[in-house]
PDB file with SEQRES, HELIX, SHEET and CRYST1 records, atoms N, CA, C and O in Angstrom:
SEQRES   1 A   81  GLU ILE SER TRP PRO VAL SER LEU THR ALA ASP THR GLU          
SEQRES   2 A   81  ILE THR TYR LEU ILE TYR ARG LYS GLU LYS ASN GLN SER          
SEQRES   3 A   81  ALA PHE GLU GLU VAL GLY GLU SER ARG PRO ASP THR PRO          
SEQRES   4 A   81  TYR LEU ASP ARG GLY VAL GLN PRO GLY VAL SER TYR GLU          
SEQRES   5 A   81  TYR ALA ILE ARG VAL LYS LEU LEU ARG ASN GLY GLN SER          
SEQRES   6 A   81  ASP ILE GLY GLY LEU GLY ALA PRO ALA ALA VAL ARG ARG          
SEQRES   7 A   81  ILE ALA ASN                                                  
SHEET    1 AA1 2 ILE A   2  SER A   3  0                                        
SHEET    2 AA1 2 ALA A  75  VAL A  76 -1                                        
SHEET    1 AA2 4 GLU A  29  SER A  34  0                                        
SHEET    2 AA2 4 THR A  12  GLU A  22 -1                                        
SHEET    3 AA2 4 TYR A  51  ARG A  61 -1                                        
SHEET    4 AA2 4 GLN A  64  ILE A  67 -1                                        
CRYST1    1.000    1.000    1.000  90.00  90.00  90.00 P 1           1          
ATOM      1  N   GLU A   1     -19.530  -2.873   2.305  1.00  0.00           N  
ATOM      2  CA  GLU A   1     -20.296  -3.569   3.324  1.00  0.00           C  
ATOM      3  C   GLU A   1     -19.553  -4.844   3.676  1.00  0.00           C  
ATOM      4  O   GLU A   1     -19.140  -5.589   2.787  1.00  0.00           O  
ATOM      5  N   ILE A   2     -19.381  -5.099   4.948  1.00  0.00           N  
ATOM      6  CA  ILE A   2     -18.695  -6.294   5.432  1.00  0.00           C  
ATOM      7  C   ILE A   2     -19.697  -7.108   6.232  1.00  0.00           C  
ATOM      8  O   ILE A   2     -20.396  -6.575   7.093  1.00  0.00           O  
ATOM      9  N   SER A   3     -19.763  -8.398   5.946  1.00  0.00           N  
ATOM     10  CA  SER A   3     -20.688  -9.256   6.688  1.00  0.00           C  
ATOM     11  C   SER A   3     -20.028 -10.594   6.979  1.00  0.00           C  
ATOM     12  O   SER A   3     -18.963 -10.898   6.442  1.00  0.00           O  
ATOM     13  N   TRP A   4     -20.668 -11.395   7.833  1.00  0.00           N  
ATOM     14  CA  TRP A   4     -20.121 -12.674   8.277  1.00  0.00           C  
ATOM     15  C   TRP A   4     -21.279 -13.561   8.698  1.00  0.00           C  
ATOM     16  O   TRP A   4     -22.391 -13.079   8.918  1.00  0.00           O  
ATOM     17  N   PRO A   5     -21.018 -14.860   8.812  1.00  0.00           N  
ATOM     18  CA  PRO A   5     -22.084 -15.753   9.273  1.00  0.00           C  
ATOM     19  C   PRO A   5     -22.465 -15.433  10.724  1.00  0.00           C  
ATOM     20  O   PRO A   5     -21.608 -15.065  11.527  1.00  0.00           O  
ATOM     21  N   VAL A   6     -23.712 -15.571  11.045  1.00  0.00           N  
ATOM     22  CA  VAL A   6     -24.193 -15.326  12.406  1.00  0.00           C  
ATOM     23  C   VAL A   6     -24.097 -16.611  13.201  1.00  0.00           C  
ATOM     24  O   VAL A   6     -24.617 -17.645  12.783  1.00  0.00           O  
ATOM     25  N   SER A   7     -23.436 -16.552  14.342  1.00  0.00           N  
ATOM     26  CA  SER A   7     -23.364 -17.704  15.239  1.00  0.00           C  
ATOM     27  C   SER A   7     -23.508 -17.199  16.668  1.00  0.00           C  
ATOM     28  O   SER A   7     -22.523 -16.814  17.298  1.00  0.00           O  
ATOM     29  N   LEU A   8     -24.710 -17.201  17.167  1.00  0.00           N  
ATOM     30  CA  LEU A   8     -25.001 -16.679  18.495  1.00  0.00           C  
ATOM     31  C   LEU A   8     -25.357 -17.808  19.450  1.00  0.00           C  
ATOM     32  O   LEU A   8     -25.897 -18.837  19.045  1.00  0.00           O  
ATOM     33  N   THR A   9     -25.048 -17.600  20.712  1.00  0.00           N  
ATOM     34  CA  THR A   9     -25.517 -18.491  21.759  1.00  0.00           C  
ATOM     35  C   THR A   9     -26.266 -17.648  22.770  1.00  0.00           C  
ATOM     36  O   THR A   9     -26.037 -16.444  22.876  1.00  0.00           O  
ATOM     37  N   ALA A  10     -27.153 -18.274  23.507  1.00  0.00           N  
ATOM     38  CA  ALA A  10     -28.031 -17.544  24.421  1.00  0.00           C  
ATOM     39  C   ALA A  10     -27.256 -16.800  25.509  1.00  0.00           C  
ATOM     40  O   ALA A  10     -27.672 -15.721  25.930  1.00  0.00           O  
ATOM     41  N   ASP A  11     -26.131 -17.362  25.970  1.00  0.00           N  
ATOM     42  CA  ASP A  11     -25.419 -16.759  27.095  1.00  0.00           C  
ATOM     43  C   ASP A  11     -24.214 -15.910  26.671  1.00  0.00           C  
ATOM     44  O   ASP A  11     -23.442 -15.477  27.526  1.00  0.00           O  
ATOM     45  N   THR A  12     -24.043 -15.669  25.384  1.00  0.00           N  
ATOM     46  CA  THR A  12     -22.880 -14.942  24.899  1.00  0.00           C  
ATOM     47  C   THR A  12     -23.296 -13.765  24.018  1.00  0.00           C  
ATOM     48  O   THR A  12     -24.104 -13.912  23.101  1.00  0.00           O  
ATOM     49  N   GLU A  13     -22.734 -12.603  24.313  1.00  0.00           N  
ATOM     50  CA  GLU A  13     -22.938 -11.416  23.475  1.00  0.00           C  
ATOM     51  C   GLU A  13     -21.701 -11.264  22.596  1.00  0.00           C  
ATOM     52  O   GLU A  13     -20.576 -11.272  23.096  1.00  0.00           O  
ATOM     53  N   ILE A  14     -21.905 -11.127  21.291  1.00  0.00           N  
ATOM     54  CA  ILE A  14     -20.801 -11.050  20.345  1.00  0.00           C  
ATOM     55  C   ILE A  14     -20.768  -9.678  19.675  1.00  0.00           C  
ATOM     56  O   ILE A  14     -21.796  -9.163  19.235  1.00  0.00           O  
ATOM     57  N   THR A  15     -19.583  -9.099  19.607  1.00  0.00           N  
ATOM     58  CA  THR A  15     -19.349  -7.862  18.862  1.00  0.00           C  
ATOM     59  C   THR A  15     -18.140  -8.092  17.976  1.00  0.00           C  
ATOM     60  O   THR A  15     -17.152  -8.684  18.411  1.00  0.00           O  
ATOM     61  N   TYR A  16     -18.211  -7.624  16.723  1.00  0.00           N  
ATOM     62  CA  TYR A  16     -17.073  -7.707  15.815  1.00  0.00           C  
ATOM     63  C   TYR A  16     -16.371  -6.365  15.778  1.00  0.00           C  
ATOM     64  O   TYR A  16     -17.002  -5.345  15.499  1.00  0.00           O  
ATOM     65  N   LEU A  17     -15.071  -6.349  16.055  1.00  0.00           N  
ATOM     66  CA  LEU A  17     -14.244  -5.163  15.947  1.00  0.00           C  
ATOM     67  C   LEU A  17     -13.634  -5.198  14.547  1.00  0.00           C  
ATOM     68  O   LEU A  17     -13.004  -6.187  14.174  1.00  0.00           O  
ATOM     69  N   ILE A  18     -13.813  -4.141  13.777  1.00  0.00           N  
ATOM     70  CA  ILE A  18     -13.456  -4.141  12.361  1.00  0.00           C  
ATOM     71  C   ILE A  18     -12.221  -3.267  12.138  1.00  0.00           C  
ATOM     72  O   ILE A  18     -12.139  -2.137  12.620  1.00  0.00           O  
ATOM     73  N   TYR A  19     -11.260  -3.825  11.390  1.00  0.00           N  
ATOM     74  CA  TYR A  19      -9.998  -3.160  11.112  1.00  0.00           C  
ATOM     75  C   TYR A  19      -9.814  -3.029   9.597  1.00  0.00           C  
ATOM     76  O   TYR A  19     -10.254  -3.884   8.829  1.00  0.00           O  
ATOM     77  N   ARG A  20      -9.154  -1.940   9.184  1.00  0.00           N  
ATOM     78  CA  ARG A  20      -8.922  -1.692   7.764  1.00  0.00           C  
ATOM     79  C   ARG A  20      -7.503  -1.155   7.581  1.00  0.00           C  
ATOM     80  O   ARG A  20      -6.953  -0.487   8.456  1.00  0.00           O  
ATOM     81  N   LYS A  21      -6.929  -1.465   6.422  1.00  0.00           N  
ATOM     82  CA  LYS A  21      -5.662  -0.844   6.036  1.00  0.00           C  
ATOM     83  C   LYS A  21      -5.652  -0.709   4.528  1.00  0.00           C  
ATOM     84  O   LYS A  21      -6.299  -1.482   3.821  1.00  0.00           O  
ATOM     85  N   GLU A  22      -4.914   0.279   4.038  1.00  0.00           N  
ATOM     86  CA  GLU A  22      -4.709   0.369   2.607  1.00  0.00           C  
ATOM     87  C   GLU A  22      -3.815  -0.795   2.202  1.00  0.00           C  
ATOM     88  O   GLU A  22      -2.969  -1.234   2.980  1.00  0.00           O  
ATOM     89  N   LYS A  23      -4.001  -1.287   1.002  1.00  0.00           N  
ATOM     90  CA  LYS A  23      -3.317  -2.492   0.562  1.00  0.00           C  
ATOM     91  C   LYS A  23      -1.800  -2.409   0.716  1.00  0.00           C  
ATOM     92  O   LYS A  23      -1.165  -3.431   0.974  1.00  0.00           O  
ATOM     93  N   ASN A  24      -1.199  -1.228   0.565  1.00  0.00           N  
ATOM     94  CA  ASN A  24       0.252  -1.084   0.659  1.00  0.00           C  
ATOM     95  C   ASN A  24       0.742  -0.797   2.078  1.00  0.00           C  
ATOM     96  O   ASN A  24       1.949  -0.668   2.281  1.00  0.00           O  
ATOM     97  N   GLN A  25      -0.149  -0.692   3.065  1.00  0.00           N  
ATOM     98  CA  GLN A  25       0.244  -0.436   4.451  1.00  0.00           C  
ATOM     99  C   GLN A  25       0.452  -1.762   5.183  1.00  0.00           C  
ATOM    100  O   GLN A  25      -0.074  -2.798   4.776  1.00  0.00           O  
ATOM    101  N   SER A  26       1.223  -1.713   6.261  1.00  0.00           N  
ATOM    102  CA  SER A  26       1.486  -2.941   7.009  1.00  0.00           C  
ATOM    103  C   SER A  26       0.577  -3.108   8.228  1.00  0.00           C  
ATOM    104  O   SER A  26       0.317  -4.236   8.648  1.00  0.00           O  
ATOM    105  N   ALA A  27       0.095  -2.013   8.796  1.00  0.00           N  
ATOM    106  CA  ALA A  27      -0.677  -2.095  10.040  1.00  0.00           C  
ATOM    107  C   ALA A  27      -2.161  -1.807   9.810  1.00  0.00           C  
ATOM    108  O   ALA A  27      -2.524  -0.897   9.065  1.00  0.00           O  
ATOM    109  N   PHE A  28      -3.012  -2.604  10.468  1.00  0.00           N  
ATOM    110  CA  PHE A  28      -4.454  -2.368  10.451  1.00  0.00           C  
ATOM    111  C   PHE A  28      -4.814  -1.314  11.487  1.00  0.00           C  
ATOM    112  O   PHE A  28      -4.133  -1.170  12.503  1.00  0.00           O  
ATOM    113  N   GLU A  29      -5.889  -0.578  11.223  1.00  0.00           N  
ATOM    114  CA  GLU A  29      -6.426   0.432  12.135  1.00  0.00           C  
ATOM    115  C   GLU A  29      -7.887   0.081  12.410  1.00  0.00           C  
ATOM    116  O   GLU A  29      -8.635  -0.245  11.489  1.00  0.00           O  
ATOM    117  N   GLU A  30      -8.291   0.149  13.682  1.00  0.00           N  
ATOM    118  CA  GLU A  30      -9.695  -0.128  14.005  1.00  0.00           C  
ATOM    119  C   GLU A  30     -10.569   0.988  13.435  1.00  0.00           C  
ATOM    120  O   GLU A  30     -10.313   2.169  13.669  1.00  0.00           O  
ATOM    121  N   VAL A  31     -11.615   0.598  12.675  1.00  0.00           N  
ATOM    122  CA  VAL A  31     -12.479   1.592  12.048  1.00  0.00           C  
ATOM    123  C   VAL A  31     -13.927   1.514  12.526  1.00  0.00           C  
ATOM    124  O   VAL A  31     -14.724   2.398  12.213  1.00  0.00           O  
ATOM    125  N   GLY A  32     -14.277   0.478  13.274  1.00  0.00           N  
ATOM    126  CA  GLY A  32     -15.647   0.381  13.743  1.00  0.00           C  
ATOM    127  C   GLY A  32     -15.928  -0.948  14.404  1.00  0.00           C  
ATOM    128  O   GLY A  32     -15.040  -1.781  14.588  1.00  0.00           O  
ATOM    129  N   GLU A  33     -17.186  -1.122  14.756  1.00  0.00           N  
ATOM    130  CA  GLU A  33     -17.634  -2.388  15.331  1.00  0.00           C  
ATOM    131  C   GLU A  33     -19.070  -2.637  14.918  1.00  0.00           C  
ATOM    132  O   GLU A  33     -19.795  -1.719  14.534  1.00  0.00           O  
ATOM    133  N   SER A  34     -19.466  -3.893  15.004  1.00  0.00           N  
ATOM    134  CA  SER A  34     -20.805  -4.266  14.581  1.00  0.00           C  
ATOM    135  C   SER A  34     -21.245  -5.528  15.303  1.00  0.00           C  
ATOM    136  O   SER A  34     -20.421  -6.308  15.781  1.00  0.00           O  
ATOM    137  N   ARG A  35     -22.529  -5.713  15.374  1.00  0.00           N  
ATOM    138  CA  ARG A  35     -23.121  -6.938  15.935  1.00  0.00           C  
ATOM    139  C   ARG A  35     -23.236  -7.973  14.819  1.00  0.00           C  
ATOM    140  O   ARG A  35     -23.246  -7.594  13.647  1.00  0.00           O  
ATOM    141  N   PRO A  36     -23.323  -9.254  15.134  1.00  0.00           N  
ATOM    142  CA  PRO A  36     -23.380 -10.301  14.112  1.00  0.00           C  
ATOM    143  C   PRO A  36     -24.551 -10.177  13.140  1.00  0.00           C  
ATOM    144  O   PRO A  36     -24.437 -10.596  11.988  1.00  0.00           O  
ATOM    145  N   ASP A  37     -25.653  -9.622  13.573  1.00  0.00           N  
ATOM    146  CA  ASP A  37     -26.836  -9.532  12.710  1.00  0.00           C  
ATOM    147  C   ASP A  37     -26.894  -8.232  11.912  1.00  0.00           C  
ATOM    148  O   ASP A  37     -27.898  -7.957  11.255  1.00  0.00           O  
ATOM    149  N   THR A  38     -25.808  -7.413  11.960  1.00  0.00           N  
ATOM    150  CA  THR A  38     -25.787  -6.120  11.282  1.00  0.00           C  
ATOM    151  C   THR A  38     -24.512  -5.975  10.458  1.00  0.00           C  
ATOM    152  O   THR A  38     -23.431  -5.888  11.039  1.00  0.00           O  
ATOM    153  N   PRO A  39     -24.593  -5.946   9.119  1.00  0.00           N  
ATOM    154  CA  PRO A  39     -23.386  -5.710   8.317  1.00  0.00           C  
ATOM    155  C   PRO A  39     -22.792  -4.338   8.635  1.00  0.00           C  
ATOM    156  O   PRO A  39     -23.516  -3.413   9.005  1.00  0.00           O  
ATOM    157  N   TYR A  40     -21.488  -4.212   8.491  1.00  0.00           N  
ATOM    158  CA  TYR A  40     -20.795  -2.952   8.728  1.00  0.00           C  
ATOM    159  C   TYR A  40     -20.589  -2.252   7.395  1.00  0.00           C  
ATOM    160  O   TYR A  40     -20.054  -2.846   6.459  1.00  0.00           O  
ATOM    161  N   LEU A  41     -21.001  -1.015   7.298  1.00  0.00           N  
ATOM    162  CA  LEU A  41     -20.808  -0.206   6.103  1.00  0.00           C  
ATOM    163  C   LEU A  41     -19.695   0.798   6.380  1.00  0.00           C  
ATOM    164  O   LEU A  41     -19.843   1.681   7.224  1.00  0.00           O  
ATOM    165  N   ASP A  42     -18.590   0.658   5.670  1.00  0.00           N  
ATOM    166  CA  ASP A  42     -17.431   1.527   5.873  1.00  0.00           C  
ATOM    167  C   ASP A  42     -17.589   2.792   5.040  1.00  0.00           C  
ATOM    168  O   ASP A  42     -17.466   2.759   3.815  1.00  0.00           O  
ATOM    169  N   ARG A  43     -17.858   3.890   5.703  1.00  0.00           N  
ATOM    170  CA  ARG A  43     -18.067   5.168   5.021  1.00  0.00           C  
ATOM    171  C   ARG A  43     -16.779   5.996   4.921  1.00  0.00           C  
ATOM    172  O   ARG A  43     -16.801   7.117   4.414  1.00  0.00           O  
ATOM    173  N   GLY A  44     -15.670   5.449   5.399  1.00  0.00           N  
ATOM    174  CA  GLY A  44     -14.420   6.201   5.398  1.00  0.00           C  
ATOM    175  C   GLY A  44     -13.474   5.844   4.264  1.00  0.00           C  
ATOM    176  O   GLY A  44     -12.308   6.235   4.298  1.00  0.00           O  
ATOM    177  N   VAL A  45     -13.941   5.117   3.267  1.00  0.00           N  
ATOM    178  CA  VAL A  45     -13.063   4.724   2.164  1.00  0.00           C  
ATOM    179  C   VAL A  45     -13.043   5.776   1.067  1.00  0.00           C  
ATOM    180  O   VAL A  45     -13.977   6.567   0.928  1.00  0.00           O  
ATOM    181  N   GLN A  46     -11.965   5.775   0.288  1.00  0.00           N  
ATOM    182  CA  GLN A  46     -11.786   6.722  -0.805  1.00  0.00           C  
ATOM    183  C   GLN A  46     -11.877   5.990  -2.138  1.00  0.00           C  
ATOM    184  O   GLN A  46     -11.375   4.872  -2.251  1.00  0.00           O  
ATOM    185  N   PRO A  47     -12.499   6.584  -3.147  1.00  0.00           N  
ATOM    186  CA  PRO A  47     -12.573   5.955  -4.465  1.00  0.00           C  
ATOM    187  C   PRO A  47     -11.176   5.692  -5.034  1.00  0.00           C  
ATOM    188  O   PRO A  47     -10.272   6.516  -4.893  1.00  0.00           O  
ATOM    189  N   GLY A  48     -11.014   4.541  -5.675  1.00  0.00           N  
ATOM    190  CA  GLY A  48      -9.762   4.212  -6.330  1.00  0.00           C  
ATOM    191  C   GLY A  48      -8.678   3.659  -5.414  1.00  0.00           C  
ATOM    192  O   GLY A  48      -7.587   3.342  -5.887  1.00  0.00           O  
ATOM    193  N   VAL A  49      -8.948   3.536  -4.119  1.00  0.00           N  
ATOM    194  CA  VAL A  49      -7.977   3.011  -3.163  1.00  0.00           C  
ATOM    195  C   VAL A  49      -8.376   1.586  -2.795  1.00  0.00           C  
ATOM    196  O   VAL A  49      -9.543   1.324  -2.503  1.00  0.00           O  
ATOM    197  N   SER A  50      -7.412   0.662  -2.808  1.00  0.00           N  
ATOM    198  CA  SER A  50      -7.678  -0.728  -2.423  1.00  0.00           C  
ATOM    199  C   SER A  50      -7.443  -0.889  -0.930  1.00  0.00           C  
ATOM    200  O   SER A  50      -6.455  -0.392  -0.389  1.00  0.00           O  
ATOM    201  N   TYR A  51      -8.361  -1.591  -0.267  1.00  0.00           N  
ATOM    202  CA  TYR A  51      -8.278  -1.802   1.168  1.00  0.00           C  
ATOM    203  C   TYR A  51      -8.313  -3.292   1.479  1.00  0.00           C  
ATOM    204  O   TYR A  51      -8.822  -4.096   0.699  1.00  0.00           O  
ATOM    205  N   GLU A  52      -7.764  -3.639   2.630  1.00  0.00           N  
ATOM    206  CA  GLU A  52      -7.887  -4.977   3.200  1.00  0.00           C  
ATOM    207  C   GLU A  52      -8.535  -4.830   4.565  1.00  0.00           C  
ATOM    208  O   GLU A  52      -8.316  -3.843   5.269  1.00  0.00           O  
ATOM    209  N   TYR A  53      -9.334  -5.818   4.930  1.00  0.00           N  
ATOM    210  CA  TYR A  53     -10.055  -5.784   6.202  1.00  0.00           C  
ATOM    211  C   TYR A  53      -9.733  -7.016   7.034  1.00  0.00           C  
ATOM    212  O   TYR A  53      -9.382  -8.072   6.508  1.00  0.00           O  
ATOM    213  N   ALA A  54      -9.860  -6.856   8.327  1.00  0.00           N  
ATOM    214  CA  ALA A  54      -9.746  -7.963   9.269  1.00  0.00           C  
ATOM    215  C   ALA A  54     -10.709  -7.684  10.406  1.00  0.00           C  
ATOM    216  O   ALA A  54     -11.121  -6.543  10.615  1.00  0.00           O  
ATOM    217  N   ILE A  55     -11.064  -8.719  11.135  1.00  0.00           N  
ATOM    218  CA  ILE A  55     -11.953  -8.543  12.286  1.00  0.00           C  
ATOM    219  C   ILE A  55     -11.384  -9.259  13.501  1.00  0.00           C  
ATOM    220  O   ILE A  55     -10.591 -10.194  13.390  1.00  0.00           O  
ATOM    221  N   ARG A  56     -11.811  -8.794  14.650  1.00  0.00           N  
ATOM    222  CA  ARG A  56     -11.597  -9.477  15.923  1.00  0.00           C  
ATOM    223  C   ARG A  56     -12.975  -9.722  16.511  1.00  0.00           C  
ATOM    224  O   ARG A  56     -13.880  -8.899  16.373  1.00  0.00           O  
ATOM    225  N   VAL A  57     -13.118 -10.840  17.154  1.00  0.00           N  
ATOM    226  CA  VAL A  57     -14.378 -11.168  17.809  1.00  0.00           C  
ATOM    227  C   VAL A  57     -14.248 -10.837  19.288  1.00  0.00           C  
ATOM    228  O   VAL A  57     -13.318 -11.286  19.959  1.00  0.00           O  
ATOM    229  N   LYS A  58     -15.198 -10.043  19.788  1.00  0.00           N  
ATOM    230  CA  LYS A  58     -15.237  -9.704  21.209  1.00  0.00           C  
ATOM    231  C   LYS A  58     -16.424 -10.438  21.814  1.00  0.00           C  
ATOM    232  O   LYS A  58     -17.566 -10.219  21.410  1.00  0.00           O  
ATOM    233  N   LEU A  59     -16.156 -11.309  22.781  1.00  0.00           N  
ATOM    234  CA  LEU A  59     -17.201 -12.085  23.441  1.00  0.00           C  
ATOM    235  C   LEU A  59     -17.421 -11.556  24.846  1.00  0.00           C  
ATOM    236  O   LEU A  59     -16.467 -11.252  25.563  1.00  0.00           O  
ATOM    237  N   LEU A  60     -18.672 -11.450  25.231  1.00  0.00           N  
ATOM    238  CA  LEU A  60     -19.026 -11.108  26.600  1.00  0.00           C  
ATOM    239  C   LEU A  60     -19.881 -12.258  27.123  1.00  0.00           C  
ATOM    240  O   LEU A  60     -21.022 -12.446  26.700  1.00  0.00           O  
ATOM    241  N   ARG A  61     -19.311 -13.017  28.042  1.00  0.00           N  
ATOM    242  CA  ARG A  61     -19.983 -14.206  28.574  1.00  0.00           C  
ATOM    243  C   ARG A  61     -19.878 -14.186  30.095  1.00  0.00           C  
ATOM    244  O   ARG A  61     -18.780 -14.122  30.648  1.00  0.00           O  
ATOM    245  N   ASN A  62     -21.012 -14.239  30.759  1.00  0.00           N  
ATOM    246  CA  ASN A  62     -21.046 -14.246  32.223  1.00  0.00           C  
ATOM    247  C   ASN A  62     -20.254 -13.094  32.830  1.00  0.00           C  
ATOM    248  O   ASN A  62     -19.568 -13.265  33.837  1.00  0.00           O  
ATOM    249  N   GLY A  63     -20.357 -11.907  32.202  1.00  0.00           N  
ATOM    250  CA  GLY A  63     -19.686 -10.731  32.717  1.00  0.00           C  
ATOM    251  C   GLY A  63     -18.209 -10.653  32.381  1.00  0.00           C  
ATOM    252  O   GLY A  63     -17.558  -9.677  32.752  1.00  0.00           O  
ATOM    253  N   GLN A  64     -17.653 -11.642  31.695  1.00  0.00           N  
ATOM    254  CA  GLN A  64     -16.246 -11.668  31.328  1.00  0.00           C  
ATOM    255  C   GLN A  64     -16.089 -11.339  29.844  1.00  0.00           C  
ATOM    256  O   GLN A  64     -16.813 -11.874  29.005  1.00  0.00           O  
ATOM    257  N   SER A  65     -15.144 -10.460  29.526  1.00  0.00           N  
ATOM    258  CA  SER A  65     -14.895 -10.067  28.147  1.00  0.00           C  
ATOM    259  C   SER A  65     -13.647 -10.770  27.638  1.00  0.00           C  
ATOM    260  O   SER A  65     -12.665 -10.917  28.366  1.00  0.00           O  
ATOM    261  N   ASP A  66     -13.691 -11.207  26.377  1.00  0.00           N  
ATOM    262  CA  ASP A  66     -12.563 -11.887  25.753  1.00  0.00           C  
ATOM    263  C   ASP A  66     -12.484 -11.435  24.295  1.00  0.00           C  
ATOM    264  O   ASP A  66     -13.494 -11.439  23.591  1.00  0.00           O  
ATOM    265  N   ILE A  67     -11.291 -11.045  23.839  1.00  0.00           N  
ATOM    266  CA  ILE A  67     -11.111 -10.595  22.465  1.00  0.00           C  
ATOM    267  C   ILE A  67     -10.145 -11.533  21.764  1.00  0.00           C  
ATOM    268  O   ILE A  67      -9.045 -11.791  22.253  1.00  0.00           O  
ATOM    269  N   GLY A  68     -10.573 -12.045  20.601  1.00  0.00           N  
ATOM    270  CA  GLY A  68      -9.746 -12.968  19.827  1.00  0.00           C  
ATOM    271  C   GLY A  68      -8.751 -12.240  18.941  1.00  0.00           C  
ATOM    272  O   GLY A  68      -8.711 -11.010  18.908  1.00  0.00           O  
ATOM    273  N   GLY A  69      -7.945 -13.017  18.222  1.00  0.00           N  
ATOM    274  CA  GLY A  69      -6.959 -12.481  17.297  1.00  0.00           C  
ATOM    275  C   GLY A  69      -7.594 -11.988  16.010  1.00  0.00           C  
ATOM    276  O   GLY A  69      -8.779 -12.220  15.770  1.00  0.00           O  
ATOM    277  N   LEU A  70      -6.812 -11.311  15.182  1.00  0.00           N  
ATOM    278  CA  LEU A  70      -7.313 -10.798  13.910  1.00  0.00           C  
ATOM    279  C   LEU A  70      -7.619 -11.936  12.952  1.00  0.00           C  
ATOM    280  O   LEU A  70      -6.863 -12.902  12.853  1.00  0.00           O  
ATOM    281  N   GLY A  71      -8.744 -11.809  12.243  1.00  0.00           N  
ATOM    282  CA  GLY A  71      -9.125 -12.775  11.224  1.00  0.00           C  
ATOM    283  C   GLY A  71      -9.795 -12.060  10.074  1.00  0.00           C  
ATOM    284  O   GLY A  71     -10.256 -10.928  10.220  1.00  0.00           O  
ATOM    285  N   ALA A  72      -9.849 -12.713   8.938  1.00  0.00           N  
ATOM    286  CA  ALA A  72     -10.443 -12.100   7.741  1.00  0.00           C  
ATOM    287  C   ALA A  72     -11.963 -12.139   7.806  1.00  0.00           C  
ATOM    288  O   ALA A  72     -12.530 -13.084   8.355  1.00  0.00           O  
ATOM    289  N   PRO A  73     -12.634 -11.128   7.254  1.00  0.00           N  
ATOM    290  CA  PRO A  73     -14.099 -11.157   7.203  1.00  0.00           C  
ATOM    291  C   PRO A  73     -14.588 -12.214   6.232  1.00  0.00           C  
ATOM    292  O   PRO A  73     -13.865 -12.609   5.317  1.00  0.00           O  
ATOM    293  N   ALA A  74     -15.810 -12.669   6.430  1.00  0.00           N  
ATOM    294  CA  ALA A  74     -16.385 -13.700   5.572  1.00  0.00           C  
ATOM    295  C   ALA A  74     -16.711 -13.163   4.187  1.00  0.00           C  
ATOM    296  O   ALA A  74     -16.599 -13.899   3.207  1.00  0.00           O  
ATOM    297  N   ALA A  75     -17.106 -11.915   4.080  1.00  0.00           N  
ATOM    298  CA  ALA A  75     -17.469 -11.354   2.780  1.00  0.00           C  
ATOM    299  C   ALA A  75     -17.283  -9.852   2.795  1.00  0.00           C  
ATOM    300  O   ALA A  75     -17.587  -9.190   3.788  1.00  0.00           O  
ATOM    301  N   VAL A  76     -16.787  -9.317   1.701  1.00  0.00           N  
ATOM    302  CA  VAL A  76     -16.693  -7.870   1.513  1.00  0.00           C  
ATOM    303  C   VAL A  76     -17.405  -7.573   0.202  1.00  0.00           C  
ATOM    304  O   VAL A  76     -17.082  -8.167  -0.826  1.00  0.00           O  
ATOM    305  N   ARG A  77     -18.355  -6.676   0.228  1.00  0.00           N  
ATOM    306  CA  ARG A  77     -19.113  -6.334  -0.968  1.00  0.00           C  
ATOM    307  C   ARG A  77     -18.905  -4.869  -1.291  1.00  0.00           C  
ATOM    308  O   ARG A  77     -19.054  -4.010  -0.421  1.00  0.00           O  
ATOM    309  N   ARG A  78     -18.564  -4.582  -2.522  1.00  0.00           N  
ATOM    310  CA  ARG A  78     -18.350  -3.200  -2.945  1.00  0.00           C  
ATOM    311  C   ARG A  78     -19.694  -2.603  -3.348  1.00  0.00           C  
ATOM    312  O   ARG A  78     -20.450  -3.204  -4.112  1.00  0.00           O  
ATOM    313  N   ILE A  79     -19.977  -1.427  -2.829  1.00  0.00           N  
ATOM    314  CA  ILE A  79     -21.217  -0.715  -3.156  1.00  0.00           C  
ATOM    315  C   ILE A  79     -20.821   0.569  -3.862  1.00  0.00           C  
ATOM    316  O   ILE A  79     -20.056   1.365  -3.318  1.00  0.00           O  
ATOM    317  N   ALA A  80     -21.323   0.777  -5.044  1.00  0.00           N  
ATOM    318  CA  ALA A  80     -20.997   1.978  -5.813  1.00  0.00           C  
ATOM    319  C   ALA A  80     -21.630   3.206  -5.182  1.00  0.00           C  
ATOM    320  O   ALA A  80     -22.738   3.152  -4.647  1.00  0.00           O  
ATOM    321  N   ASN A  81     -20.904   4.313  -5.254  1.00  0.00           N  
ATOM    322  CA  ASN A  81     -21.428   5.593  -4.709  1.00  0.00           C  
ATOM    323  C   ASN A  81     -22.329   6.256  -5.697  1.00  0.00           C  
ATOM    324  O   ASN A  81     -22.860   7.332  -5.423  1.00  0.00           O  
TER     325      ASN A  81                                                      
END                                                                             
């Protein structure tokens, strides 16, 4: 489960684009997206494999879309199967 602090403004819609890579890989792959008030649960991971995550923030303000650079998630929590 990946989560982050919620910071919303009335005129801005925020979506987090979520990226994952295996620890030994160099490139991230987009694996999903989530709203600020909803943690993302990654169901595509394999037991015993270490992963790294990054996010991009997608803002929609006044009909204009803007996507930021890659950044680390605020928290990653491991949930046992």
